[in-house]
Short mmCIF file of C-alpha atoms and ligand atoms in Angstrom, two decimals:
data_model
loop_
_atom_site.label_atom_id
_atom_site.label_comp_id
_atom_site.label_asym_id
_atom_site.label_seq_id
_atom_site.Cartn_x
_atom_site.Cartn_y
_atom_site.Cartn_z
CA MET A 1 31.51 -42.85 -97.51
CA LYS A 2 28.55 -45.07 -96.70
CA ILE A 3 29.39 -46.77 -93.42
CA ALA A 4 27.51 -49.45 -91.47
CA ILE A 5 28.18 -49.37 -87.72
CA VAL A 6 27.42 -52.50 -85.72
CA CYS A 7 27.37 -52.09 -81.93
CA TYR A 8 25.56 -52.82 -78.69
CA PRO A 9 22.80 -50.26 -78.16
CA THR A 10 23.12 -50.20 -74.37
CA PHE A 11 24.70 -47.84 -71.81
CA GLY A 12 28.03 -49.74 -72.09
CA GLY A 13 31.08 -47.82 -73.26
CA SER A 14 31.49 -49.61 -76.60
CA GLY A 15 27.96 -48.65 -77.68
CA VAL A 16 28.49 -45.07 -76.56
CA VAL A 17 31.77 -44.76 -78.49
CA ALA A 18 30.22 -46.35 -81.61
CA THR A 19 27.24 -43.99 -81.44
CA GLU A 20 29.35 -40.86 -80.90
CA LEU A 21 31.62 -41.96 -83.75
CA GLY A 22 28.63 -42.42 -86.07
CA ILE A 23 27.27 -38.99 -85.16
CA ALA A 24 30.67 -37.31 -85.70
CA LEU A 25 31.10 -39.08 -89.06
CA ALA A 26 27.59 -38.03 -90.13
CA GLU A 27 28.55 -34.44 -89.31
CA HIS A 28 31.57 -34.89 -91.58
CA GLY A 29 29.15 -35.75 -94.41
CA HIS A 30 29.34 -39.56 -94.33
CA GLU A 31 26.17 -41.64 -94.57
CA ILE A 32 25.89 -43.72 -91.40
CA HIS A 33 23.79 -46.85 -90.94
CA PHE A 34 23.55 -48.19 -87.38
CA ILE A 35 22.70 -51.88 -87.35
CA THR A 36 21.77 -53.34 -83.98
CA TYR A 37 18.84 -54.83 -82.04
CA LYS A 38 17.60 -51.59 -80.42
CA GLN A 39 18.05 -47.90 -81.05
CA PRO A 40 21.36 -47.00 -79.31
CA VAL A 41 20.71 -45.04 -76.09
CA ARG A 42 22.84 -42.09 -77.15
CA LEU A 43 21.38 -41.90 -80.66
CA GLN A 44 18.91 -39.20 -81.59
CA LEU A 45 17.86 -39.81 -85.14
CA LEU A 46 17.29 -36.24 -86.26
CA HIS A 47 20.16 -36.11 -88.70
CA ASN A 48 20.01 -36.38 -92.46
CA ASN A 49 22.95 -38.76 -92.65
CA VAL A 50 21.99 -41.11 -89.81
CA HIS A 51 19.92 -44.24 -90.33
CA TYR A 52 19.02 -47.03 -87.94
CA HIS A 53 18.17 -50.59 -88.99
CA GLU A 54 16.85 -52.91 -86.32
CA VAL A 55 17.89 -56.55 -86.21
CA SER A 56 15.06 -58.72 -84.99
CA VAL A 57 15.30 -62.36 -84.11
CA PRO A 58 11.90 -64.07 -84.25
CA SER A 59 11.66 -66.75 -81.60
CA TYR A 60 10.99 -70.33 -82.59
CA PRO A 61 10.30 -73.13 -80.06
CA LEU A 62 13.14 -75.29 -81.40
CA PHE A 63 15.73 -72.67 -80.52
CA HIS A 64 17.04 -72.81 -76.99
CA TYR A 65 19.27 -69.83 -77.96
CA GLN A 66 18.09 -67.29 -80.52
CA PRO A 67 20.54 -67.13 -83.49
CA TYR A 68 21.35 -63.38 -83.30
CA GLU A 69 24.58 -63.68 -85.33
CA LEU A 70 22.60 -65.20 -88.20
CA ALA A 71 19.99 -62.46 -88.14
CA LEU A 72 22.69 -59.77 -87.86
CA SER A 73 24.73 -61.10 -90.77
CA SER A 74 21.60 -61.40 -92.93
CA LYS A 75 20.60 -57.84 -92.03
CA LEU A 76 24.10 -56.65 -92.91
CA VAL A 77 23.90 -58.35 -96.30
CA ASN A 78 20.46 -56.86 -97.04
CA MET A 79 21.38 -53.35 -95.88
CA ALA A 80 24.74 -53.43 -97.67
CA LYS A 81 22.98 -54.21 -100.94
CA LEU A 82 20.07 -51.80 -100.43
CA HIS A 83 22.16 -48.81 -99.30
CA GLU A 84 25.36 -49.60 -101.20
CA ILE A 85 27.39 -49.71 -98.00
CA GLU A 86 31.14 -49.31 -98.57
CA ILE A 87 32.55 -50.09 -95.11
CA VAL A 88 31.37 -52.14 -92.15
CA HIS A 89 32.72 -51.04 -88.77
CA VAL A 90 31.97 -53.47 -85.95
CA HIS A 91 32.39 -52.49 -82.29
CA TYR A 92 33.05 -55.24 -79.74
CA ALA A 93 34.32 -58.46 -81.33
CA ILE A 94 31.67 -60.80 -79.92
CA PRO A 95 29.63 -61.66 -81.94
CA HIS A 96 29.85 -58.62 -84.21
CA ALA A 97 33.16 -59.39 -85.94
CA TYR A 98 32.04 -62.97 -86.49
CA ALA A 99 28.69 -61.88 -88.00
CA GLY A 100 30.46 -59.21 -90.04
CA TYR A 101 32.86 -61.77 -91.49
CA MET A 102 29.94 -64.03 -92.51
CA ALA A 103 28.18 -61.07 -94.17
CA LYS A 104 31.37 -60.22 -96.03
CA GLN A 105 31.63 -63.76 -97.36
CA MET A 106 27.98 -63.84 -98.45
CA LEU A 107 28.38 -60.52 -100.25
CA ALA A 108 31.62 -61.66 -101.89
CA GLN A 109 29.68 -64.57 -103.45
CA GLU A 110 27.61 -61.93 -105.22
CA GLY A 111 30.64 -59.95 -106.34
CA ILE A 112 30.27 -57.25 -103.63
CA PHE A 113 33.47 -56.63 -101.68
CA ILE A 114 33.20 -54.63 -98.47
CA PRO A 115 36.05 -54.19 -95.97
CA MET A 116 35.36 -54.75 -92.28
CA VAL A 117 36.99 -52.72 -89.52
CA THR A 118 36.86 -54.29 -86.04
CA THR A 119 37.29 -52.21 -82.89
CA LEU A 120 38.18 -54.12 -79.74
CA HIS A 121 36.77 -52.52 -76.61
CA GLY A 122 37.87 -54.53 -73.59
CA THR A 123 35.82 -57.32 -72.13
CA ASP A 124 35.48 -58.83 -75.64
CA ILE A 125 39.19 -59.61 -75.16
CA THR A 126 40.02 -59.62 -71.46
CA LEU A 127 36.97 -61.29 -69.90
CA VAL A 128 34.73 -62.98 -72.44
CA GLY A 129 36.73 -63.36 -75.65
CA SER A 130 39.66 -65.22 -74.17
CA HIS A 131 37.41 -67.92 -72.69
CA PRO A 132 38.02 -71.24 -74.51
CA PHE A 133 34.32 -71.31 -75.52
CA TYR A 134 34.84 -68.25 -77.72
CA LYS A 135 38.59 -67.94 -78.29
CA PRO A 136 38.88 -69.73 -81.69
CA ALA A 137 35.98 -67.71 -83.15
CA VAL A 138 37.32 -64.42 -81.77
CA THR A 139 40.86 -65.15 -83.02
CA PHE A 140 39.47 -66.05 -86.44
CA SER A 141 37.31 -62.94 -86.76
CA ILE A 142 40.12 -60.59 -85.63
CA ASN A 143 42.58 -62.16 -88.08
CA ASN A 144 40.02 -61.94 -90.88
CA SER A 145 39.11 -58.28 -90.34
CA ASP A 146 40.51 -55.84 -92.89
CA ALA A 147 41.63 -53.48 -90.13
CA VAL A 148 41.69 -53.91 -86.36
CA THR A 149 41.78 -51.14 -83.78
CA SER A 150 41.96 -51.20 -80.00
CA VAL A 151 40.94 -48.38 -77.67
CA SER A 152 44.22 -48.37 -75.72
CA GLN A 153 47.80 -49.60 -75.91
CA SER A 154 47.07 -51.78 -72.89
CA LEU A 155 44.21 -53.52 -74.72
CA LYS A 156 46.44 -54.05 -77.76
CA ASP A 157 49.09 -55.66 -75.52
CA ASP A 158 46.43 -57.87 -73.88
CA THR A 159 45.10 -58.95 -77.29
CA LEU A 160 48.57 -59.91 -78.54
CA ARG A 161 49.29 -61.75 -75.29
CA LEU A 162 46.01 -63.66 -75.13
CA PHE A 163 45.41 -64.49 -78.82
CA ASN A 164 47.47 -65.62 -81.78
CA ILE A 165 47.00 -62.45 -83.83
CA LYS A 166 48.53 -62.03 -87.27
CA LYS A 167 46.84 -58.75 -88.04
CA GLU A 168 48.28 -55.30 -87.27
CA ILE A 169 46.35 -53.64 -84.42
CA GLU A 170 46.19 -49.85 -84.47
CA VAL A 171 45.53 -48.04 -81.19
CA VAL A 172 42.76 -45.47 -81.64
CA PRO A 173 41.79 -44.10 -78.24
CA ASN A 174 38.22 -43.27 -77.28
CA PHE A 175 37.25 -39.65 -77.63
CA ILE A 176 34.96 -36.95 -76.32
CA ASP A 177 33.44 -33.79 -77.72
CA THR A 178 35.14 -31.40 -75.30
CA LYS A 179 33.33 -28.36 -76.77
CA LYS A 180 29.96 -29.85 -75.79
CA TYR A 181 30.99 -29.70 -72.13
CA GLU A 182 32.16 -26.10 -72.08
CA ASN A 183 29.59 -24.12 -70.10
CA LEU A 184 27.05 -26.95 -70.42
CA TYR A 185 25.20 -25.80 -67.32
CA SER A 186 25.07 -22.38 -65.71
CA ASN A 187 23.81 -23.97 -62.50
CA CYS A 188 24.51 -27.60 -61.64
CA GLU A 189 21.76 -27.69 -58.99
CA ARG A 190 23.92 -29.58 -56.52
CA GLU A 191 21.39 -28.75 -53.82
CA LEU A 192 19.25 -31.52 -55.35
CA ILE A 193 21.68 -34.03 -53.87
CA ALA A 194 23.64 -32.48 -51.04
CA SER A 195 23.78 -29.57 -48.67
CA ASN A 196 26.32 -26.80 -49.17
CA ASN A 197 29.14 -28.22 -47.07
CA GLU A 198 28.81 -31.81 -48.36
CA LYS A 199 31.18 -33.16 -51.03
CA ILE A 200 29.58 -35.20 -53.81
CA ILE A 201 31.43 -38.38 -54.81
CA THR A 202 30.25 -40.22 -57.92
CA HIS A 203 30.62 -43.65 -59.48
CA ILE A 204 29.09 -44.70 -62.81
CA SER A 205 29.10 -48.24 -64.19
CA ASN A 206 27.03 -51.25 -65.07
CA ILE A 207 27.58 -52.49 -61.50
CA ARG A 208 29.24 -55.77 -62.40
CA LYS A 209 31.90 -57.55 -60.30
CA VAL A 210 34.68 -56.27 -62.62
CA LYS A 211 33.89 -52.68 -61.54
CA ARG A 212 34.55 -53.43 -57.84
CA VAL A 213 31.76 -51.15 -56.66
CA ASP A 214 32.18 -52.60 -53.16
CA ASP A 215 35.58 -50.85 -53.18
CA VAL A 216 33.79 -47.60 -54.07
CA ILE A 217 31.70 -48.03 -50.93
CA GLU A 218 34.76 -48.86 -48.79
CA ILE A 219 36.54 -45.75 -50.08
CA PHE A 220 33.48 -43.58 -49.53
CA ASP A 221 33.04 -44.98 -46.02
CA ARG A 222 36.57 -43.81 -45.17
CA ILE A 223 35.99 -40.38 -46.78
CA GLN A 224 32.69 -39.70 -45.01
CA LYS A 225 34.35 -40.37 -41.64
CA GLU A 226 36.64 -37.38 -42.32
CA LEU A 227 34.30 -34.90 -44.02
CA PRO A 228 30.60 -34.50 -44.84
CA ALA A 229 29.89 -36.26 -48.11
CA LYS A 230 27.31 -38.02 -50.29
CA LEU A 231 27.94 -40.88 -52.74
CA VAL A 232 25.96 -41.08 -55.99
CA ILE A 233 26.03 -44.45 -57.78
CA VAL A 234 24.74 -44.30 -61.35
CA GLY A 235 23.90 -47.41 -63.37
CA ASP A 236 22.31 -50.77 -62.86
CA GLY A 237 23.61 -54.32 -62.74
CA PRO A 238 23.77 -57.65 -60.95
CA GLU A 239 25.70 -56.39 -57.89
CA LYS A 240 23.36 -53.52 -57.03
CA GLU A 241 21.23 -55.28 -54.41
CA SER A 242 24.15 -56.67 -52.41
CA LEU A 243 25.78 -53.22 -52.48
CA GLU A 244 22.63 -51.61 -51.10
CA ASN A 245 22.79 -54.18 -48.29
CA LEU A 246 26.48 -53.38 -47.70
CA CYS A 247 25.64 -49.68 -47.29
CA LYS A 248 22.91 -50.55 -44.80
CA LYS A 249 25.27 -52.82 -42.86
CA LYS A 250 27.82 -50.03 -42.67
CA GLY A 251 25.14 -47.55 -41.57
CA ILE A 252 25.84 -45.21 -44.50
CA ASP A 253 22.72 -45.96 -46.57
CA GLU A 254 21.35 -42.46 -45.92
CA LYS A 255 24.44 -41.00 -47.57
CA VAL A 256 24.49 -43.26 -50.64
CA LEU A 257 22.10 -42.69 -53.53
CA PHE A 258 21.59 -45.44 -56.12
CA VAL A 259 20.02 -43.53 -59.00
CA GLY A 260 19.90 -46.34 -61.61
CA ASN A 261 20.58 -45.83 -65.31
CA SER A 262 20.46 -42.19 -66.23
CA HIS A 263 20.28 -40.02 -69.34
CA GLU A 264 21.58 -37.14 -67.20
CA VAL A 265 25.15 -38.29 -66.66
CA ASP A 266 26.45 -34.84 -67.69
CA LYS A 267 24.28 -33.16 -65.09
CA ILE A 268 25.39 -35.56 -62.35
CA LEU A 269 29.06 -35.02 -63.28
CA CYS A 270 28.47 -31.27 -63.29
CA PHE A 271 27.82 -31.28 -59.53
CA SER A 272 30.34 -34.04 -58.67
CA ASP A 273 33.49 -33.21 -56.69
CA LEU A 274 35.25 -36.53 -57.23
CA PHE A 275 34.83 -39.64 -59.39
CA ILE A 276 35.83 -43.16 -58.28
CA LEU A 277 36.63 -46.03 -60.69
CA PRO A 278 38.47 -48.86 -58.89
CA SER A 279 37.90 -51.52 -61.63
CA GLU A 280 39.63 -54.89 -61.79
CA HIS A 281 39.88 -54.53 -65.60
CA GLU A 282 39.32 -51.40 -67.65
CA SER A 283 40.62 -51.21 -71.19
CA PHE A 284 40.15 -47.43 -71.35
CA GLY A 285 37.59 -46.10 -68.86
CA LEU A 286 35.44 -43.84 -71.04
CA VAL A 287 33.44 -42.81 -68.01
CA ALA A 288 36.63 -41.52 -66.33
CA LEU A 289 37.22 -39.37 -69.41
CA GLU A 290 33.63 -38.08 -69.18
CA ALA A 291 34.28 -37.13 -65.57
CA MET A 292 37.57 -35.42 -66.47
CA VAL A 293 36.05 -33.33 -69.24
CA CYS A 294 33.53 -32.07 -66.67
CA GLY A 295 36.42 -31.09 -64.38
CA VAL A 296 35.93 -33.96 -61.94
CA PRO A 297 39.18 -35.48 -60.58
CA VAL A 298 39.39 -39.28 -60.78
CA ILE A 299 40.49 -41.79 -58.14
CA SER A 300 40.99 -45.03 -60.03
CA SER A 301 42.83 -48.31 -60.07
CA ASN A 302 45.82 -48.64 -62.37
CA ALA A 303 44.21 -51.54 -64.28
CA GLY A 304 44.51 -51.84 -68.06
CA GLY A 305 44.28 -48.59 -69.98
CA LEU A 306 43.37 -46.36 -67.02
CA PRO A 307 46.92 -44.94 -66.68
CA GLU A 308 46.64 -43.82 -70.33
CA VAL A 309 43.60 -41.70 -69.40
CA ASN A 310 43.89 -40.69 -65.73
CA ILE A 311 47.24 -39.04 -65.10
CA HIS A 312 48.59 -39.76 -61.61
CA GLY A 313 49.03 -36.56 -59.59
CA GLU A 314 47.36 -34.43 -62.28
CA SER A 315 43.82 -35.47 -63.18
CA GLY A 316 43.58 -37.67 -60.08
CA TYR A 317 45.43 -40.61 -58.58
CA LEU A 318 46.02 -44.26 -59.51
CA SER A 319 46.43 -47.18 -57.07
CA ASN A 320 46.78 -50.93 -57.28
CA VAL A 321 43.48 -52.78 -57.63
CA GLY A 322 41.93 -53.26 -54.18
CA ASN A 323 44.10 -50.75 -52.31
CA VAL A 324 41.11 -48.92 -50.85
CA ASP A 325 43.11 -47.33 -48.02
CA GLU A 326 45.41 -45.57 -50.46
CA MET A 327 42.49 -44.60 -52.73
CA ALA A 328 40.65 -43.04 -49.76
CA LYS A 329 43.80 -41.18 -48.63
CA ASN A 330 44.30 -39.81 -52.15
CA ALA A 331 40.65 -38.80 -52.36
CA LEU A 332 40.98 -36.84 -49.11
CA LYS A 333 44.24 -35.27 -50.31
CA ILE A 334 42.27 -33.78 -53.21
CA LEU A 335 39.12 -32.87 -51.31
CA VAL A 336 40.28 -31.29 -48.04
CA ASN A 337 42.04 -28.30 -49.55
CA SER A 338 40.02 -26.12 -51.88
CA ASP A 339 43.11 -24.87 -53.82
CA THR A 340 44.30 -28.45 -54.38
CA HIS A 341 40.80 -29.44 -55.46
CA GLN A 342 40.62 -26.56 -57.97
CA LEU A 343 44.05 -27.50 -59.36
CA PHE A 344 43.02 -31.14 -59.90
CA LYS A 345 39.75 -30.01 -61.49
CA ARG A 346 41.64 -27.81 -63.95
CA LYS A 347 44.20 -30.52 -64.75
CA ALA A 348 41.43 -33.10 -65.25
CA LYS A 349 39.82 -30.87 -67.89
CA GLU A 350 43.16 -30.12 -69.54
CA ASN A 351 44.07 -33.81 -69.76
CA ALA A 352 40.71 -34.64 -71.35
CA GLN A 353 41.64 -32.38 -74.30
CA ARG A 354 44.06 -35.09 -75.52
CA PHE A 355 40.99 -37.12 -76.51
CA GLU A 356 39.06 -34.41 -78.34
CA THR A 357 36.75 -35.86 -81.04
CA LYS A 358 38.33 -33.71 -83.75
CA LEU A 359 41.73 -35.34 -83.11
CA ILE A 360 40.52 -38.95 -83.11
CA VAL A 361 37.70 -39.27 -85.67
CA PRO A 362 40.00 -38.42 -88.66
CA ILE A 363 42.15 -41.43 -87.65
CA TYR A 364 39.12 -43.69 -88.22
CA GLU A 365 38.39 -41.95 -91.53
CA GLU A 366 41.97 -42.64 -92.62
CA ILE A 367 41.61 -46.32 -91.65
CA TYR A 368 38.40 -46.56 -93.72
CA LYS A 369 40.09 -44.95 -96.75
CA LYS A 370 43.08 -47.31 -96.53
CA SER A 371 40.86 -50.40 -96.14
CA LEU A 372 38.73 -49.34 -99.12
CA ALA A 373 41.81 -48.73 -101.26
CA LYS A 374 43.26 -52.13 -100.32
CA THR A 375 39.98 -53.90 -101.14
CA LYS A 376 39.80 -52.14 -104.52
CA LEU A 377 43.40 -53.10 -105.24
CA ASN A 378 42.62 -56.77 -104.40
CA ILE A 379 39.63 -56.75 -106.74
CA THR A 380 41.65 -55.34 -109.67
CA SER A 381 44.59 -57.67 -109.09
CA THR A 382 42.34 -60.78 -109.01
CA SER A 383 40.15 -59.80 -111.99
O1 LIG B 401 32.84 -52.30 -69.16
C1 LIG B 401 31.82 -51.72 -69.49
O2 LIG B 401 31.16 -51.11 -68.68
C2 LIG B 401 31.28 -51.79 -70.88
C3 LIG B 401 32.31 -52.14 -71.88
C4 LIG B 401 31.71 -52.22 -73.27
O3 LIG B 401 32.36 -52.81 -74.08
O4 LIG B 401 30.66 -51.71 -73.56
O5 LIG B 401 33.35 -51.17 -71.79
C5 LIG B 401 34.58 -51.42 -72.40
O6 LIG B 401 34.63 -50.52 -73.50
C6 LIG B 401 34.69 -49.14 -73.17
C7 LIG B 401 34.67 -48.32 -74.45
O7 LIG B 401 35.77 -48.59 -75.26
C8 LIG B 401 35.95 -48.87 -72.33
O8 LIG B 401 36.00 -47.50 -71.98
C9 LIG B 401 35.87 -49.72 -71.04
O9 LIG B 401 37.07 -49.54 -70.32
C10 LIG B 401 35.71 -51.20 -71.42
N1 LIG B 401 35.46 -51.98 -70.18
C11 LIG B 401 36.35 -52.86 -69.69
O10 LIG B 401 37.43 -53.08 -70.21
C12 LIG B 401 35.92 -53.54 -68.44
#
């Protein structure tokens, strides 16, 4: 199949999932066309079946806001015609599903009928999409997609609760290439970060309020009072500066490393002893799955889809949002005893296998086939 994938090209989970999906589909022999405003961070273009088309929005003094949706839908129309695209798969509803719908309509005027699959990722529903400013447009574009998927059961429930949805939503969880992580490094070089007796605790996010990174610091503060430890915070975002100040105020700044955005997440996880994700909302928590596949136990909140990924008492522990005392106690429970730690590490890896790429990508392929068949049937029945 010739598939156009529309996504955000950034470090965010939806872009990562879209990119990994495109790469896996290309390896299955499909022709993949990424359409976005920058080359996705996880995309290396050295593959026969992978193409990247950049959407640019020339600025014009009249525009207070640049019309990205317009440029994206025009690019979709042009690329669909040029490359004979058969399916459009948009990741993150805003504004991608809206632009995709417009492209579909423009193409239909020319007798070209292309189904659109929309994957809901989280904040497009729970934080941004449900705001009255966007809600009608998001509802419309979900209801007018040919197939809709959500990355967890929890996100599906949220979507049905928050919007008036008439379309069937299929849960297709995020995935990970577990084979890639087997024996990835022979030496994790943990001495780069910590001395031998120090535990390494890690958090990775885009450091927004929703991630509750201040809770990460509170939890770490409690841990480091009981055992020698370092905290590594990966990512960048609006809360970073105030968090650096918080560490200083607590007198733990020497033990906390803010490393910014990194292309070496695998390497950092390789030497991590524990991962913390205390988010307020988290539709899935792809980064928790990345930690688990590297054998890093996860201390997380029980928000959204996290209980579908992190299994309480096996791959880590879950607590109510904000219960930093319990999260710190659970972290210590895992870390103080080496046998317990090894058991959690093993169980984290085992649990990650449920989300192996090979199990999940065929579900998307099936959705594409069904959507294509339905579109063809509609064309023949109306002609
Ligand atoms: O929250 C982020 O850091 C980014 C955001 C995105 O859409 O890029 O992540 C959402 O999608 C990920 C991939 O499906 C999920 O793993 C995250 O849980 C989800 N984030 C939230 O729901 C807050």
